[in-house]
GROMACS .gro file of N, CA and C in nm:
model
  375
    1UNK      N    1  -2.409  -0.867  -1.320
    1UNK     CA    2  -2.371  -0.726  -1.308
    1UNK      C    3  -2.246  -0.776  -1.223
    2UNK      N    4  -2.293  -0.824  -1.111
    2UNK     CA    5  -2.171  -0.847  -0.993
    2UNK      C    6  -2.058  -0.937  -1.072
    3UNK      N    7  -2.120  -1.044  -1.146
    3UNK     CA    8  -2.000  -1.112  -1.206
    3UNK      C    9  -1.918  -1.041  -1.269
    4UNK      N   10  -1.955  -0.939  -1.368
    4UNK     CA   11  -1.894  -0.865  -1.459
    4UNK      C   12  -1.791  -0.785  -1.390
    5UNK      N   13  -1.827  -0.743  -1.269
    5UNK     CA   14  -1.742  -0.629  -1.178
    5UNK      C   15  -1.630  -0.722  -1.143
    6UNK      N   16  -1.657  -0.860  -1.094
    6UNK     CA   17  -1.544  -0.958  -1.037
    6UNK      C   18  -1.445  -0.992  -1.121
    7UNK      N   19  -1.483  -0.997  -1.247
    7UNK     CA   20  -1.408  -1.066  -1.374
    7UNK      C   21  -1.296  -0.947  -1.404
    8UNK      N   22  -1.358  -0.833  -1.420
    8UNK     CA   23  -1.262  -0.712  -1.448
    8UNK      C   24  -1.129  -0.743  -1.407
    9UNK      N   25  -1.078  -0.785  -1.286
    9UNK     CA   26  -0.956  -0.843  -1.243
    9UNK      C   27  -0.918  -0.949  -1.276
   10UNK      N   28  -0.978  -1.055  -1.357
   10UNK     CA   29  -0.933  -1.190  -1.396
   10UNK      C   30  -0.809  -1.122  -1.521
   11UNK      N   31  -0.733  -1.247  -1.520
   11UNK     CA   32  -0.657  -1.239  -1.629
   11UNK      C   33  -0.671  -1.312  -1.766
   12UNK      N   34  -0.689  -1.270  -1.874
   12UNK     CA   35  -0.736  -1.341  -2.006
   12UNK      C   36  -0.617  -1.480  -2.009
   13UNK      N   37  -0.677  -1.574  -1.999
   13UNK     CA   38  -0.587  -1.707  -2.008
   13UNK      C   39  -0.452  -1.718  -2.113
   14UNK      N   40  -0.487  -1.640  -2.225
   14UNK     CA   41  -0.380  -1.618  -2.317
   14UNK      C   42  -0.255  -1.525  -2.250
   15UNK      N   43  -0.274  -1.436  -2.178
   15UNK     CA   44  -0.208  -1.321  -2.133
   15UNK      C   45  -0.143  -1.375  -1.986
   16UNK      N   46  -0.173  -1.496  -1.957
   16UNK     CA   47  -0.121  -1.547  -1.784
   16UNK      C   48   0.012  -1.567  -1.807
   17UNK      N   49   0.112  -1.629  -1.909
   17UNK     CA   50   0.240  -1.648  -1.919
   17UNK      C   51   0.307  -1.497  -1.907
   18UNK      N   52   0.220  -1.391  -1.983
   18UNK     CA   53   0.322  -1.263  -1.987
   18UNK      C   54   0.303  -1.208  -1.867
   19UNK      N   55   0.199  -1.206  -1.798
   19UNK     CA   56   0.182  -1.125  -1.678
   19UNK      C   57   0.256  -1.174  -1.595
   20UNK      N   58   0.272  -1.329  -1.540
   20UNK     CA   59   0.381  -1.382  -1.467
   20UNK      C   60   0.533  -1.341  -1.485
   21UNK      N   61   0.537  -1.323  -1.619
   21UNK     CA   62   0.701  -1.289  -1.677
   21UNK      C   63   0.727  -1.129  -1.621
   22UNK      N   64   0.595  -1.061  -1.638
   22UNK     CA   65   0.606  -0.914  -1.621
   22UNK      C   66   0.630  -0.908  -1.487
   23UNK      N   67   0.564  -0.979  -1.400
   23UNK     CA   68   0.577  -0.961  -1.238
   23UNK      C   69   0.730  -1.006  -1.202
   24UNK      N   70   0.810  -1.108  -1.287
   24UNK     CA   71   0.904  -1.145  -1.253
   24UNK      C   72   1.027  -1.030  -1.266
   25UNK      N   73   0.993  -0.951  -1.394
   25UNK     CA   74   1.097  -0.852  -1.419
   25UNK      C   75   1.085  -0.748  -1.306
   26UNK      N   76   0.947  -0.715  -1.275
   26UNK     CA   77   0.936  -0.609  -1.144
   26UNK      C   78   1.002  -0.667  -1.020
   27UNK      N   79   0.986  -0.819  -1.001
   27UNK     CA   80   1.090  -0.864  -0.888
   27UNK      C   81   1.213  -0.854  -0.877
   28UNK      N   82   1.276  -0.838  -1.022
   28UNK     CA   83   1.420  -0.808  -1.024
   28UNK      C   84   1.501  -0.901  -0.998
   29UNK      N   85   1.489  -0.994  -0.903
   29UNK     CA   86   1.566  -1.113  -0.844
   29UNK      C   87   1.558  -1.257  -0.903
   30UNK      N   88   1.456  -1.279  -0.954
   30UNK     CA   89   1.445  -1.424  -0.987
   30UNK      C   90   1.470  -1.435  -1.169
   31UNK      N   91   1.514  -1.583  -1.195
   31UNK     CA   92   1.532  -1.579  -1.321
   31UNK      C   93   1.434  -1.679  -1.367
   32UNK      N   94   1.341  -1.681  -1.494
   32UNK     CA   95   1.267  -1.745  -1.541
   32UNK      C   96   1.335  -1.885  -1.566
   33UNK      N   97   1.291  -2.003  -1.534
   33UNK     CA   98   1.305  -2.111  -1.602
   33UNK      C   99   1.229  -2.182  -1.712
   34UNK      N  100   1.100  -2.190  -1.668
   34UNK     CA  101   0.998  -2.239  -1.739
   34UNK      C  102   0.875  -2.180  -1.707
   35UNK      N  103   0.744  -2.157  -1.825
   35UNK     CA  104   0.625  -2.136  -1.781
   35UNK      C  105   0.552  -2.269  -1.830
   36UNK      N  106   0.461  -2.368  -1.794
   36UNK     CA  107   0.393  -2.457  -1.830
   36UNK      C  108   0.243  -2.432  -1.833
   37UNK      N  109   0.189  -2.429  -1.921
   37UNK     CA  110   0.023  -2.395  -1.897
   37UNK      C  111  -0.044  -2.515  -1.908
   38UNK      N  112  -0.133  -2.560  -1.855
   38UNK     CA  113  -0.219  -2.660  -1.812
   38UNK      C  114  -0.362  -2.652  -1.842
   39UNK      N  115  -0.429  -2.776  -1.879
   39UNK     CA  116  -0.577  -2.764  -1.878
   39UNK      C  117  -0.636  -2.707  -1.809
   40UNK      N  118  -0.759  -2.612  -1.817
   40UNK     CA  119  -0.835  -2.554  -1.744
   40UNK      C  120  -0.912  -2.679  -1.667
   41UNK      N  121  -0.959  -2.636  -1.554
   41UNK     CA  122  -1.087  -2.680  -1.501
   41UNK      C  123  -1.190  -2.617  -1.490
   42UNK      N  124  -1.307  -2.710  -1.519
   42UNK     CA  125  -1.436  -2.628  -1.532
   42UNK      C  126  -1.523  -2.643  -1.411
   43UNK      N  127  -1.595  -2.574  -1.364
   43UNK     CA  128  -1.715  -2.553  -1.246
   43UNK      C  129  -1.839  -2.488  -1.287
   44UNK      N  130  -1.957  -2.530  -1.283
   44UNK     CA  131  -2.103  -2.498  -1.329
   44UNK      C  132  -2.138  -2.407  -1.191
   45UNK      N  133  -2.180  -2.263  -1.218
   45UNK     CA  134  -2.242  -2.211  -1.119
   45UNK      C  135  -2.373  -2.156  -1.147
   46UNK      N  136  -2.453  -2.120  -1.029
   46UNK     CA  137  -2.571  -2.073  -1.076
   46UNK      C  138  -2.564  -1.933  -0.989
   47UNK      N  139  -2.591  -1.790  -1.053
   47UNK     CA  140  -2.583  -1.664  -1.013
   47UNK      C  141  -2.706  -1.596  -1.025
   48UNK      N  142  -2.775  -1.532  -0.941
   48UNK     CA  143  -2.868  -1.443  -0.966
   48UNK      C  144  -2.830  -1.330  -1.057
   49UNK      N  145  -2.918  -1.293  -1.126
   49UNK     CA  146  -2.930  -1.195  -1.239
   49UNK      C  147  -2.958  -1.048  -1.152
   50UNK      N  148  -2.891  -0.950  -1.186
   50UNK     CA  149  -2.901  -0.818  -1.093
   50UNK      C  150  -3.044  -0.749  -1.153
   51UNK      N  151  -3.127  -0.733  -1.065
   51UNK     CA  152  -3.251  -0.670  -1.123
   51UNK      C  153  -3.283  -0.511  -1.109
   52UNK      N  154  -3.358  -0.439  -1.148
   52UNK     CA  155  -3.353  -0.292  -1.143
   52UNK      C  156  -3.441  -0.285  -1.021
   53UNK      N  157  -3.380  -0.173  -0.913
   53UNK     CA  158  -3.456  -0.170  -0.792
   53UNK      C  159  -3.599  -0.125  -0.788
   54UNK      N  160  -3.704  -0.176  -0.706
   54UNK     CA  161  -3.837  -0.158  -0.706
   54UNK      C  162  -3.918  -0.260  -0.782
   55UNK      N  163  -3.826  -0.356  -0.844
   55UNK     CA  164  -3.923  -0.487  -0.943
   55UNK      C  165  -3.928  -0.603  -0.815
   56UNK      N  166  -4.061  -0.649  -0.800
   56UNK     CA  167  -4.127  -0.709  -0.702
   56UNK      C  168  -4.090  -0.891  -0.748
   57UNK      N  169  -4.045  -0.913  -0.874
   57UNK     CA  170  -4.041  -1.034  -0.895
   57UNK      C  171  -3.906  -1.132  -0.828
   58UNK      N  172  -3.929  -1.217  -0.817
   58UNK     CA  173  -3.804  -1.307  -0.744
   58UNK      C  174  -3.674  -1.289  -0.840
   59UNK      N  175  -3.560  -1.325  -0.777
   59UNK     CA  176  -3.446  -1.303  -0.849
   59UNK      C  177  -3.459  -1.413  -0.946
   60UNK      N  178  -3.413  -1.382  -1.086
   60UNK     CA  179  -3.364  -1.494  -1.199
   60UNK      C  180  -3.235  -1.541  -1.182
   61UNK      N  181  -3.237  -1.678  -1.201
   61UNK     CA  182  -3.086  -1.718  -1.201
   61UNK      C  183  -3.025  -1.742  -1.327
   62UNK      N  184  -2.911  -1.756  -1.343
   62UNK     CA  185  -2.851  -1.784  -1.480
   62UNK      C  186  -2.721  -1.864  -1.441
   63UNK      N  187  -2.688  -1.989  -1.539
   63UNK     CA  188  -2.585  -2.046  -1.507
   63UNK      C  189  -2.474  -1.988  -1.617
   64UNK      N  190  -2.372  -2.004  -1.494
   64UNK     CA  191  -2.239  -1.966  -1.528
   64UNK      C  192  -2.143  -2.061  -1.533
   65UNK      N  193  -2.023  -2.043  -1.619
   65UNK     CA  194  -1.926  -2.163  -1.619
   65UNK      C  195  -1.779  -2.083  -1.548
   66UNK      N  196  -1.737  -2.119  -1.447
   66UNK     CA  197  -1.615  -2.062  -1.394
   66UNK      C  198  -1.487  -2.169  -1.443
   67UNK      N  199  -1.370  -2.097  -1.480
   67UNK     CA  200  -1.275  -2.197  -1.516
   67UNK      C  201  -1.160  -2.149  -1.441
   68UNK      N  202  -1.092  -2.258  -1.414
   68UNK     CA  203  -0.964  -2.235  -1.331
   68UNK      C  204  -0.875  -2.275  -1.455
   69UNK      N  205  -0.762  -2.164  -1.487
   69UNK     CA  206  -0.656  -2.183  -1.572
   69UNK      C  207  -0.511  -2.211  -1.509
   70UNK      N  208  -0.476  -2.320  -1.534
   70UNK     CA  209  -0.343  -2.337  -1.451
   70UNK      C  210  -0.216  -2.309  -1.505
   71UNK      N  211  -0.131  -2.293  -1.452
   71UNK     CA  212  -0.002  -2.277  -1.490
   71UNK      C  213   0.091  -2.331  -1.379
   72UNK      N  214   0.233  -2.361  -1.434
   72UNK     CA  215   0.325  -2.400  -1.328
   72UNK      C  216   0.450  -2.300  -1.372
   73UNK      N  217   0.488  -2.230  -1.281
   73UNK     CA  218   0.613  -2.159  -1.303
   73UNK      C  219   0.720  -2.207  -1.240
   74UNK      N  220   0.855  -2.215  -1.289
   74UNK     CA  221   0.964  -2.264  -1.250
   74UNK      C  222   1.077  -2.128  -1.259
   75UNK      N  223   1.104  -2.111  -1.143
   75UNK     CA  224   1.230  -1.984  -1.152
   75UNK      C  225   1.336  -2.016  -1.058
   76UNK      N  226   1.441  -1.957  -1.104
   76UNK     CA  227   1.557  -1.964  -0.996
   76UNK      C  228   1.578  -1.849  -0.905
   77UNK      N  229   1.649  -1.835  -0.800
   77UNK     CA  230   1.674  -1.733  -0.706
   77UNK      C  231   1.692  -1.761  -0.561
   78UNK      N  232   1.691  -1.659  -0.468
   78UNK     CA  233   1.732  -1.658  -0.329
   78UNK      C  234   1.608  -1.672  -0.287
   79UNK      N  235   1.594  -1.713  -0.133
   79UNK     CA  236   1.462  -1.698  -0.081
   79UNK      C  237   1.386  -1.593  -0.064
   80UNK      N  238   1.469  -1.483  -0.046
   80UNK     CA  239   1.401  -1.374  -0.036
   80UNK      C  240   1.345  -1.326  -0.166
   81UNK      N  241   1.376  -1.342  -0.298
   81UNK     CA  242   1.372  -1.330  -0.407
   81UNK      C  243   1.229  -1.405  -0.429
   82UNK      N  244   1.197  -1.499  -0.380
   82UNK     CA  245   1.072  -1.606  -0.396
   82UNK      C  246   0.965  -1.533  -0.335
   83UNK      N  247   1.017  -1.508  -0.202
   83UNK     CA  248   0.912  -1.424  -0.096
   83UNK      C  249   0.864  -1.281  -0.175
   84UNK      N  250   0.948  -1.210  -0.230
   84UNK     CA  251   0.922  -1.098  -0.285
   84UNK      C  252   0.812  -1.123  -0.413
   85UNK      N  253   0.848  -1.213  -0.496
   85UNK     CA  254   0.758  -1.232  -0.611
   85UNK      C  255   0.613  -1.283  -0.562
   86UNK      N  256   0.610  -1.368  -0.428
   86UNK     CA  257   0.471  -1.422  -0.392
   86UNK      C  258   0.416  -1.279  -0.335
   87UNK      N  259   0.460  -1.209  -0.293
   87UNK     CA  260   0.410  -1.079  -0.229
   87UNK      C  261   0.343  -0.981  -0.339
   88UNK      N  262   0.432  -0.988  -0.476
   88UNK     CA  263   0.411  -0.920  -0.587
   88UNK      C  264   0.278  -0.978  -0.603
   89UNK      N  265   0.235  -1.096  -0.635
   89UNK     CA  266   0.153  -1.185  -0.686
   89UNK      C  267  -0.001  -1.133  -0.599
   90UNK      N  268   0.047  -1.139  -0.465
   90UNK     CA  269  -0.084  -1.116  -0.399
   90UNK      C  270  -0.127  -0.982  -0.381
   91UNK      N  271  -0.011  -0.887  -0.399
   91UNK     CA  272  -0.044  -0.713  -0.433
   91UNK      C  273  -0.088  -0.691  -0.584
   92UNK      N  274  -0.090  -0.790  -0.659
   92UNK     CA  275  -0.134  -0.735  -0.801
   92UNK      C  276  -0.265  -0.712  -0.798
   93UNK      N  277  -0.322  -0.646  -0.913
   93UNK     CA  278  -0.470  -0.602  -0.918
   93UNK      C  279  -0.535  -0.741  -0.988
   94UNK      N  280  -0.443  -0.804  -1.066
   94UNK     CA  281  -0.498  -0.917  -1.131
   94UNK      C  282  -0.512  -1.026  -1.012
   95UNK      N  283  -0.595  -1.111  -1.039
   95UNK     CA  284  -0.645  -1.239  -0.950
   95UNK      C  285  -0.553  -1.356  -0.984
   96UNK      N  286  -0.449  -1.358  -0.894
   96UNK     CA  287  -0.357  -1.492  -0.910
   96UNK      C  288  -0.401  -1.567  -0.772
   97UNK      N  289  -0.414  -1.698  -0.789
   97UNK     CA  290  -0.407  -1.786  -0.664
   97UNK      C  291  -0.303  -1.895  -0.692
   98UNK      N  292  -0.225  -1.924  -0.581
   98UNK     CA  293  -0.145  -2.046  -0.571
   98UNK      C  294  -0.157  -2.163  -0.477
   99UNK      N  295  -0.157  -2.270  -0.562
   99UNK     CA  296  -0.190  -2.389  -0.475
   99UNK      C  297  -0.092  -2.446  -0.420
  100UNK      N  298   0.035  -2.432  -0.461
  100UNK     CA  299   0.153  -2.485  -0.397
  100UNK      C  300   0.284  -2.437  -0.441
  101UNK      N  301   0.394  -2.462  -0.343
  101UNK     CA  302   0.531  -2.420  -0.377
  101UNK      C  303   0.645  -2.522  -0.360
  102UNK      N  304   0.703  -2.565  -0.443
  102UNK     CA  305   0.826  -2.653  -0.413
  102UNK      C  306   0.918  -2.559  -0.414
  103UNK      N  307   1.027  -2.565  -0.299
  103UNK     CA  308   1.137  -2.514  -0.310
  103UNK      C  309   1.236  -2.600  -0.268
  104UNK      N  310   1.367  -2.588  -0.393
  104UNK     CA  311   1.447  -2.715  -0.360
  104UNK      C  312   1.591  -2.606  -0.381
  105UNK      N  313   1.663  -2.634  -0.265
  105UNK     CA  314   1.835  -2.598  -0.295
  105UNK      C  315   1.924  -2.672  -0.300
  106UNK      N  316   1.989  -2.631  -0.402
  106UNK     CA  317   2.071  -2.734  -0.468
  106UNK      C  318   2.233  -2.641  -0.428
  107UNK      N  319   2.228  -2.528  -0.451
  107UNK     CA  320   2.344  -2.443  -0.441
  107UNK      C  321   2.310  -2.315  -0.375
  108UNK      N  322   2.329  -2.318  -0.227
  108UNK     CA  323   2.309  -2.216  -0.146
  108UNK      C  324   2.370  -2.108  -0.181
  109UNK      N  325   2.294  -1.988  -0.196
  109UNK     CA  326   2.180  -1.950  -0.164
  109UNK      C  327   2.074  -1.955  -0.283
  110UNK      N  328   2.101  -1.995  -0.378
  110UNK     CA  329   2.010  -1.989  -0.507
  110UNK      C  330   1.931  -2.135  -0.496
  111UNK      N  331   1.784  -2.108  -0.498
  111UNK     CA  332   1.733  -2.234  -0.511
  111UNK      C  333   1.611  -2.224  -0.663
  112UNK      N  334   1.556  -2.347  -0.644
  112UNK     CA  335   1.446  -2.352  -0.776
  112UNK      C  336   1.321  -2.357  -0.717
  113UNK      N  337   1.238  -2.264  -0.751
  113UNK     CA  338   1.124  -2.279  -0.681
  113UNK      C  339   1.016  -2.304  -0.792
  114UNK      N  340   0.927  -2.399  -0.780
  114UNK     CA  341   0.814  -2.440  -0.841
  114UNK      C  342   0.678  -2.402  -0.816
  115UNK      N  343   0.616  -2.326  -0.849
  115UNK     CA  344   0.467  -2.262  -0.810
  115UNK      C  345   0.370  -2.300  -0.886
  116UNK      N  346   0.263  -2.360  -0.844
  116UNK     CA  347   0.160  -2.416  -0.908
  116UNK      C  348   0.086  -2.294  -0.862
  117UNK      N  349  -0.019  -2.225  -0.991
  117UNK     CA  350  -0.099  -2.123  -0.978
  117UNK      C  351  -0.211  -2.137  -1.065
  118UNK      N  352  -0.311  -2.052  -1.045
  118UNK     CA  353  -0.409  -2.058  -1.152
  118UNK      C  354  -0.493  -1.900  -1.146
  119UNK      N  355  -0.549  -1.906  -1.237
  119UNK     CA  356  -0.645  -1.757  -1.257
  119UNK      C  357  -0.785  -1.801  -1.260
  120UNK      N  358  -0.867  -1.734  -1.308
  120UNK     CA  359  -1.030  -1.782  -1.302
  120UNK      C  360  -1.066  -1.703  -1.425
  121UNK      N  361  -1.177  -1.758  -1.477
  121UNK     CA  362  -1.220  -1.644  -1.602
  121UNK      C  363  -1.382  -1.705  -1.588
  122UNK      N  364  -1.468  -1.656  -1.650
  122UNK     CA  365  -1.612  -1.671  -1.633
  122UNK      C  366  -1.690  -1.693  -1.797
  123UNK      N  367  -1.742  -1.807  -1.788
  123UNK     CA  368  -1.788  -1.813  -1.936
  123UNK      C  369  -1.951  -1.870  -1.925
  124UNK      N  370  -2.052  -1.773  -1.985
  124UNK     CA  371  -2.166  -1.798  -1.968
  124UNK      C  372  -2.224  -1.922  -2.076
  125UNK      N  373  -2.285  -1.989  -2.001
  125UNK     CA  374  -2.356  -2.100  -2.091
  125UNK      C  375  -2.482  -2.173  -2.020
   0.00000   0.00000   0.00000
């Protein structure tokens, strides 16, 4: 039950590029150069199964697989445009996590930003 609630705000992997592009439109200042999807990483977890109140049995455990779905987003814009986009990612109801940002200025004030990010999903196994 707790895993299901947590997963409600995870993005379906096939919707990841569309959601990233939608947030770009909302930010207004960035230009999309490219979105590259990468192979997911998998982690095995053990999670307790929710029980009804009043049951005296010890918690049962269920194996769950957590998947990280990686993407590389390349955009062009100003520093402030990139900062606003990162703020939109953070405020989004969807669960985006970013691991690195490469910011390269060749023609001030416009820069190319390469963002490595990922989202999560659960798979019972």
